[in-house]
Amino acid sequence: ELKVEQNPLFLSMQEGKNYTIYCNYSTTSDRLYWYRQDPGKSLESLFVLLSNGAVKQEGRLMASLDTKARLSTLHITAAVHDLSATYFCAVDNNNDMRFGAGTRLTVKP
Amino acid sequence: EAGVVQSPRYKIIEKKQPVAFWCNPISGHNTLYWYRQNLGQGPELLIRYENEEAVDDSQLPKDRFSAERLKGVDSTLKIQPAELGDSAVYLCASSSWAGPQPYNEQFFGPGTRLTVL
């Protein structure tokens, strides 16, 4: 059974600092997604990673995928308050999408 | 372009009562998903439709949950009777394999927050 684990589950960081969220998954897959969810809102797609070594960047967020290690990372550079949200990774295994538990990020001034 | 529409946004019911959620996917999206998201967790798939056919309902508790997608567009998810443990956010998503992209990006609706008392 496909399992997806994220860590940390909770992350409190100061504005301007850098940090990385990790997403490990248990079976072979070459489609990994990162979503953002604000409180009371739905999931917003951030990145789609399709192959080993894929790297995508948008603003202060950069996502990468290592299919051999079954690991994706979401790196936050110089965090700002607007990035406070819950971030989910999700792995697509033959159209069976499994989500991690999410990382609740709080960026403090 | 309109996104995935869900209603109601909030629902409070007493246990043993029935409840229904409605979803209108993005126009042209042939795949529709229902997820349940418990507090502090990621979404978990309940059922997936390809057009009007349920192709994956292995996680749907069939003793009390039912779903339908008539005409391959709108969908309804029903719980009867509801239990305390059904309190969660029910998310609908849609996707389409049509187009040049080699992946199946899902677009989510705002969800229905169900509270069972």
CSV table of C-alpha atoms in Angstrom, one decimal:
chain,number,residue,atom,x,y,z
A,1,GLU,CA,0.0,0.0,0.0
A,2,LEU,CA,1.3,3.4,-0.9
A,3,LYS,CA,2.1,5.5,2.1
A,4,VAL,CA,3.2,9.1,2.2
A,5,GLU,CA,5.0,10.7,5.1
A,6,GLN,CA,5.7,14.3,5.6
A,7,ASN,CA,7.9,16.0,8.2
A,8,PRO,CA,7.8,18.1,10.1
A,9,LEU,CA,4.1,18.2,10.8
A,10,PHE,CA,4.4,21.6,12.4
A,11,LEU,CA,6.9,24.3,11.6
A,12,SER,CA,7.2,27.7,13.2
A,13,MET,CA,9.8,29.9,11.6
A,14,GLN,CA,10.9,33.5,11.7
A,15,GLU,CA,10.5,35.8,8.7
A,16,GLY,CA,13.6,35.8,6.5
A,17,LYS,CA,14.7,32.3,7.5
A,18,ASN,CA,15.1,29.2,5.2
A,19,TYR,CA,13.6,25.8,5.8
A,20,THR,CA,12.8,22.5,4.1
A,21,ILE,CA,9.8,20.2,4.3
A,22,TYR,CA,10.3,16.6,3.4
A,23,CYS,CA,8.0,14.1,1.8
A,24,ASN,CA,8.8,10.4,1.7
A,25,TYR,CA,6.7,7.8,-0.1
A,26,SER,CA,6.7,4.0,-0.1
A,27,THR,CA,6.3,2.8,-3.6
A,28,THR,CA,7.5,3.7,-7.1
A,29,SER,CA,5.9,6.8,-8.6
A,30,ASP,CA,6.9,9.5,-11.0
A,31,ARG,CA,4.1,12.0,-10.3
A,32,LEU,CA,4.3,14.0,-7.2
A,33,TYR,CA,2.2,17.1,-6.3
A,34,TRP,CA,2.5,19.9,-3.7
A,35,TYR,CA,-0.6,21.7,-2.5
A,36,ARG,CA,-1.2,24.6,-0.3
A,37,GLN,CA,-4.2,24.9,2.0
A,38,ASP,CA,-5.2,28.0,3.9
A,39,PRO,CA,-7.4,27.7,7.0
A,40,GLY,CA,-11.0,27.0,5.9
A,41,LYS,CA,-10.1,26.9,2.3
A,42,SER,CA,-9.5,24.2,-0.3
A,43,LEU,CA,-6.3,22.9,-1.7
A,44,GLU,CA,-4.4,25.0,-4.2
A,45,SER,CA,-2.0,23.3,-6.6
A,46,LEU,CA,1.6,24.6,-6.3
A,47,PHE,CA,3.9,22.2,-8.2
A,48,VAL,CA,3.7,19.0,-10.3
A,49,LEU,CA,7.0,17.0,-10.4
A,50,LEU,CA,7.1,14.3,-13.1
A,51,SER,CA,10.6,12.9,-13.2
A,52,ASN,CA,13.7,12.1,-11.2
A,53,GLY,CA,15.7,15.3,-10.6
A,54,ALA,CA,12.8,17.6,-11.4
A,55,VAL,CA,13.0,21.0,-9.8
A,56,LYS,CA,10.3,23.6,-9.9
A,57,GLN,CA,10.4,27.1,-8.4
A,58,GLU,CA,7.8,29.7,-7.8
A,59,GLY,CA,8.7,32.8,-5.8
A,60,ARG,CA,10.2,31.7,-2.4
A,61,LEU,CA,9.2,28.1,-2.9
A,62,MET,CA,11.2,25.4,-4.6
A,63,ALA,CA,10.3,21.8,-5.0
A,64,SER,CA,12.4,18.9,-6.0
A,65,LEU,CA,12.0,15.2,-6.6
A,66,ASP,CA,14.3,12.2,-6.2
A,67,THR,CA,12.4,9.1,-7.4
A,68,LYS,CA,15.3,6.8,-6.5
A,69,ALA,CA,15.2,7.9,-2.8
A,70,ARG,CA,11.4,8.3,-3.0
A,71,LEU,CA,11.8,11.7,-1.6
A,72,SER,CA,10.5,15.2,-2.5
A,73,THR,CA,11.5,18.4,-0.7
A,74,LEU,CA,9.8,21.8,-0.6
A,75,HIS,CA,12.3,24.5,0.3
A,76,ILE,CA,11.3,27.8,1.6
A,77,THR,CA,13.7,30.7,1.1
A,78,ALA,CA,13.5,33.9,3.2
A,79,ALA,CA,10.1,33.1,4.5
A,80,VAL,CA,7.4,35.8,4.7
A,81,HIS,CA,4.1,35.8,6.7
A,82,ASP,CA,2.0,35.2,3.6
A,83,LEU,CA,3.5,31.7,3.3
A,84,SER,CA,1.8,30.7,6.5
A,85,ALA,CA,-0.5,27.7,5.5
A,86,THR,CA,-0.6,24.0,5.5
A,87,TYR,CA,1.4,22.3,2.8
A,88,PHE,CA,0.6,18.8,1.5
A,89,CYS,CA,2.5,16.5,-0.8
A,90,ALA,CA,0.6,13.9,-2.7
A,91,VAL,CA,1.8,10.9,-4.7
A,92,ASP,CA,-0.1,9.6,-7.8
A,93,ASN,CA,0.3,5.8,-8.2
A,94,ASN,CA,-1.8,4.8,-11.2
A,95,ASN,CA,-4.4,7.4,-10.5
A,96,ASP,CA,-4.5,6.5,-6.8
A,97,MET,CA,-3.6,9.8,-5.1
A,98,ARG,CA,-2.3,9.6,-1.6
A,99,PHE,CA,-1.7,12.6,0.5
A,100,GLY,CA,0.7,13.2,3.3
A,101,ALA,CA,-0.7,14.5,6.7
A,102,GLY,CA,0.5,18.0,5.9
A,103,THR,CA,2.9,20.5,7.3
A,104,ARG,CA,1.4,23.4,9.2
A,105,LEU,CA,3.7,26.3,8.6
A,106,THR,CA,3.6,29.5,10.7
A,107,VAL,CA,5.8,32.3,9.8
A,108,LYS,CA,6.3,34.8,12.6
A,109,PRO,CA,7.5,38.4,12.1
B,1,GLU,CA,-13.3,29.7,-15.8
B,2,ALA,CA,-15.5,28.6,-12.9
B,3,GLY,CA,-13.8,26.2,-10.5
B,4,VAL,CA,-15.3,23.2,-8.7
B,5,VAL,CA,-18.5,24.2,-6.9
B,6,GLN,CA,-19.7,22.5,-3.8
B,7,SER,CA,-22.7,23.0,-1.6
B,8,PRO,CA,-23.5,23.4,1.1
B,9,ARG,CA,-20.4,24.9,2.6
B,10,TYR,CA,-21.4,24.0,6.1
B,11,LYS,CA,-23.8,21.4,7.6
B,12,ILE,CA,-24.6,20.6,11.1
B,13,ILE,CA,-26.8,17.6,11.8
B,14,GLU,CA,-27.6,15.2,14.7
B,15,LYS,CA,-26.4,11.7,14.5
B,16,LYS,CA,-28.6,9.2,12.7
B,17,GLN,CA,-29.8,11.9,10.4
B,18,PRO,CA,-29.2,11.7,6.6
B,19,VAL,CA,-27.1,14.3,4.8
B,20,ALA,CA,-26.2,15.0,1.2
B,21,PHE,CA,-23.4,16.9,-0.5
B,22,TRP,CA,-23.4,18.2,-4.1
B,23,CYS,CA,-20.5,18.9,-6.4
B,24,ASN,CA,-20.4,20.5,-9.8
B,25,PRO,CA,-17.0,19.9,-11.5
B,26,ILE,CA,-15.1,22.1,-13.9
B,27,SER,CA,-16.7,22.0,-17.3
B,28,GLY,CA,-15.2,19.3,-19.5
B,29,HIS,CA,-13.6,17.4,-16.6
B,30,ASN,CA,-14.5,13.7,-17.0
B,31,THR,CA,-12.9,12.5,-13.7
B,32,LEU,CA,-14.5,13.4,-10.4
B,33,TYR,CA,-13.3,12.6,-6.9
B,34,TRP,CA,-14.8,12.7,-3.4
B,35,TYR,CA,-12.4,13.0,-0.5
B,36,ARG,CA,-12.8,13.2,3.2
B,37,GLN,CA,-10.4,15.3,5.2
B,38,ASN,CA,-10.3,14.8,8.9
B,39,LEU,CA,-9.0,17.6,11.1
B,40,GLY,CA,-5.2,17.9,10.9
B,41,GLN,CA,-4.9,15.2,8.2
B,42,GLY,CA,-4.6,15.0,4.4
B,43,PRO,CA,-7.5,14.2,2.2
B,44,GLU,CA,-8.5,10.5,1.8
B,45,LEU,CA,-10.1,9.3,-1.3
B,46,LEU,CA,-13.7,8.0,-1.0
B,47,ILE,CA,-14.7,7.4,-4.6
B,48,ARG,CA,-13.5,8.2,-8.1
B,49,TYR,CA,-15.7,8.5,-11.2
B,50,GLU,CA,-14.7,8.4,-14.8
B,51,ASN,CA,-17.6,10.0,-16.5
B,52,GLU,CA,-20.6,8.3,-14.8
B,53,GLU,CA,-18.8,5.1,-13.8
B,54,ALA,CA,-17.5,4.7,-10.3
B,55,VAL,CA,-14.0,3.1,-11.0
B,56,ASP,CA,-12.6,3.2,-7.5
B,57,ASP,CA,-14.9,3.0,-4.5
B,58,SER,CA,-12.8,0.7,-2.4
B,59,GLN,CA,-12.5,3.3,0.5
B,60,LEU,CA,-16.2,4.2,0.5
B,61,PRO,CA,-18.0,2.8,3.6
B,62,LYS,CA,-20.9,1.3,1.7
B,63,ASP,CA,-23.1,0.5,4.6
B,64,ARG,CA,-23.9,4.2,5.1
B,65,PHE,CA,-22.3,6.1,2.2
B,66,SER,CA,-23.5,6.3,-1.3
B,67,ALA,CA,-22.7,8.4,-4.3
B,68,GLU,CA,-23.9,9.0,-7.8
B,69,ARG,CA,-22.9,10.9,-10.8
B,70,LEU,CA,-25.8,11.1,-13.2
B,71,LYS,CA,-25.0,12.1,-16.8
B,72,GLY,CA,-21.3,12.2,-15.9
B,73,VAL,CA,-21.4,15.8,-14.7
B,74,ASP,CA,-22.7,16.7,-11.2
B,75,SER,CA,-22.3,14.3,-8.3
B,76,THR,CA,-24.0,13.8,-5.0
B,77,LEU,CA,-22.5,12.1,-1.9
B,78,LYS,CA,-24.9,10.9,0.7
B,79,ILE,CA,-24.5,9.6,4.3
B,80,GLN,CA,-27.4,7.8,5.9
B,81,PRO,CA,-27.4,7.5,8.8
B,82,ALA,CA,-24.6,9.9,9.9
B,83,GLU,CA,-22.4,9.0,12.9
B,84,LEU,CA,-20.3,11.2,15.1
B,85,GLY,CA,-17.1,10.0,13.4
B,86,ASP,CA,-18.3,11.3,10.1
B,87,SER,CA,-17.6,14.9,11.1
B,88,ALA,CA,-15.0,16.1,8.6
B,89,VAL,CA,-14.6,18.2,5.5
B,90,TYR,CA,-15.8,16.5,2.3
B,91,LEU,CA,-13.9,17.7,-0.7
B,92,CYS,CA,-14.8,17.3,-4.3
B,93,ALA,CA,-12.1,17.5,-7.0
B,94,SER,CA,-12.1,17.1,-10.8
B,95,SER,CA,-9.5,16.5,-13.5
B,96,SER,CA,-9.2,15.8,-17.1
B,97,TRP,CA,-6.6,13.8,-19.0
B,98,ALA,CA,-7.3,15.7,-22.1
B,99,GLY,CA,-4.6,18.1,-23.2
B,100,PRO,CA,-0.9,18.0,-23.6
B,101,GLN,CA,0.1,17.5,-20.0
B,102,PRO,CA,1.3,14.0,-19.0
B,103,TYR,CA,-0.3,14.1,-15.6
B,104,ASN,CA,-3.7,14.2,-14.0
B,105,GLU,CA,-3.8,17.5,-12.1
B,106,GLN,CA,-6.8,17.6,-9.7
B,107,PHE,CA,-8.6,20.8,-8.9
B,108,PHE,CA,-10.4,21.0,-5.6
B,109,GLY,CA,-13.6,22.6,-4.5
B,110,PRO,CA,-14.0,24.6,-1.3
B,111,GLY,CA,-15.4,21.6,0.6
B,112,THR,CA,-18.4,21.0,2.9
B,113,ARG,CA,-17.6,21.0,6.6
B,114,LEU,CA,-19.9,18.5,8.3
B,115,THR,CA,-20.5,18.5,12.0
B,116,VAL,CA,-22.4,15.6,13.5
B,117,LEU,CA,-23.7,16.2,17.0
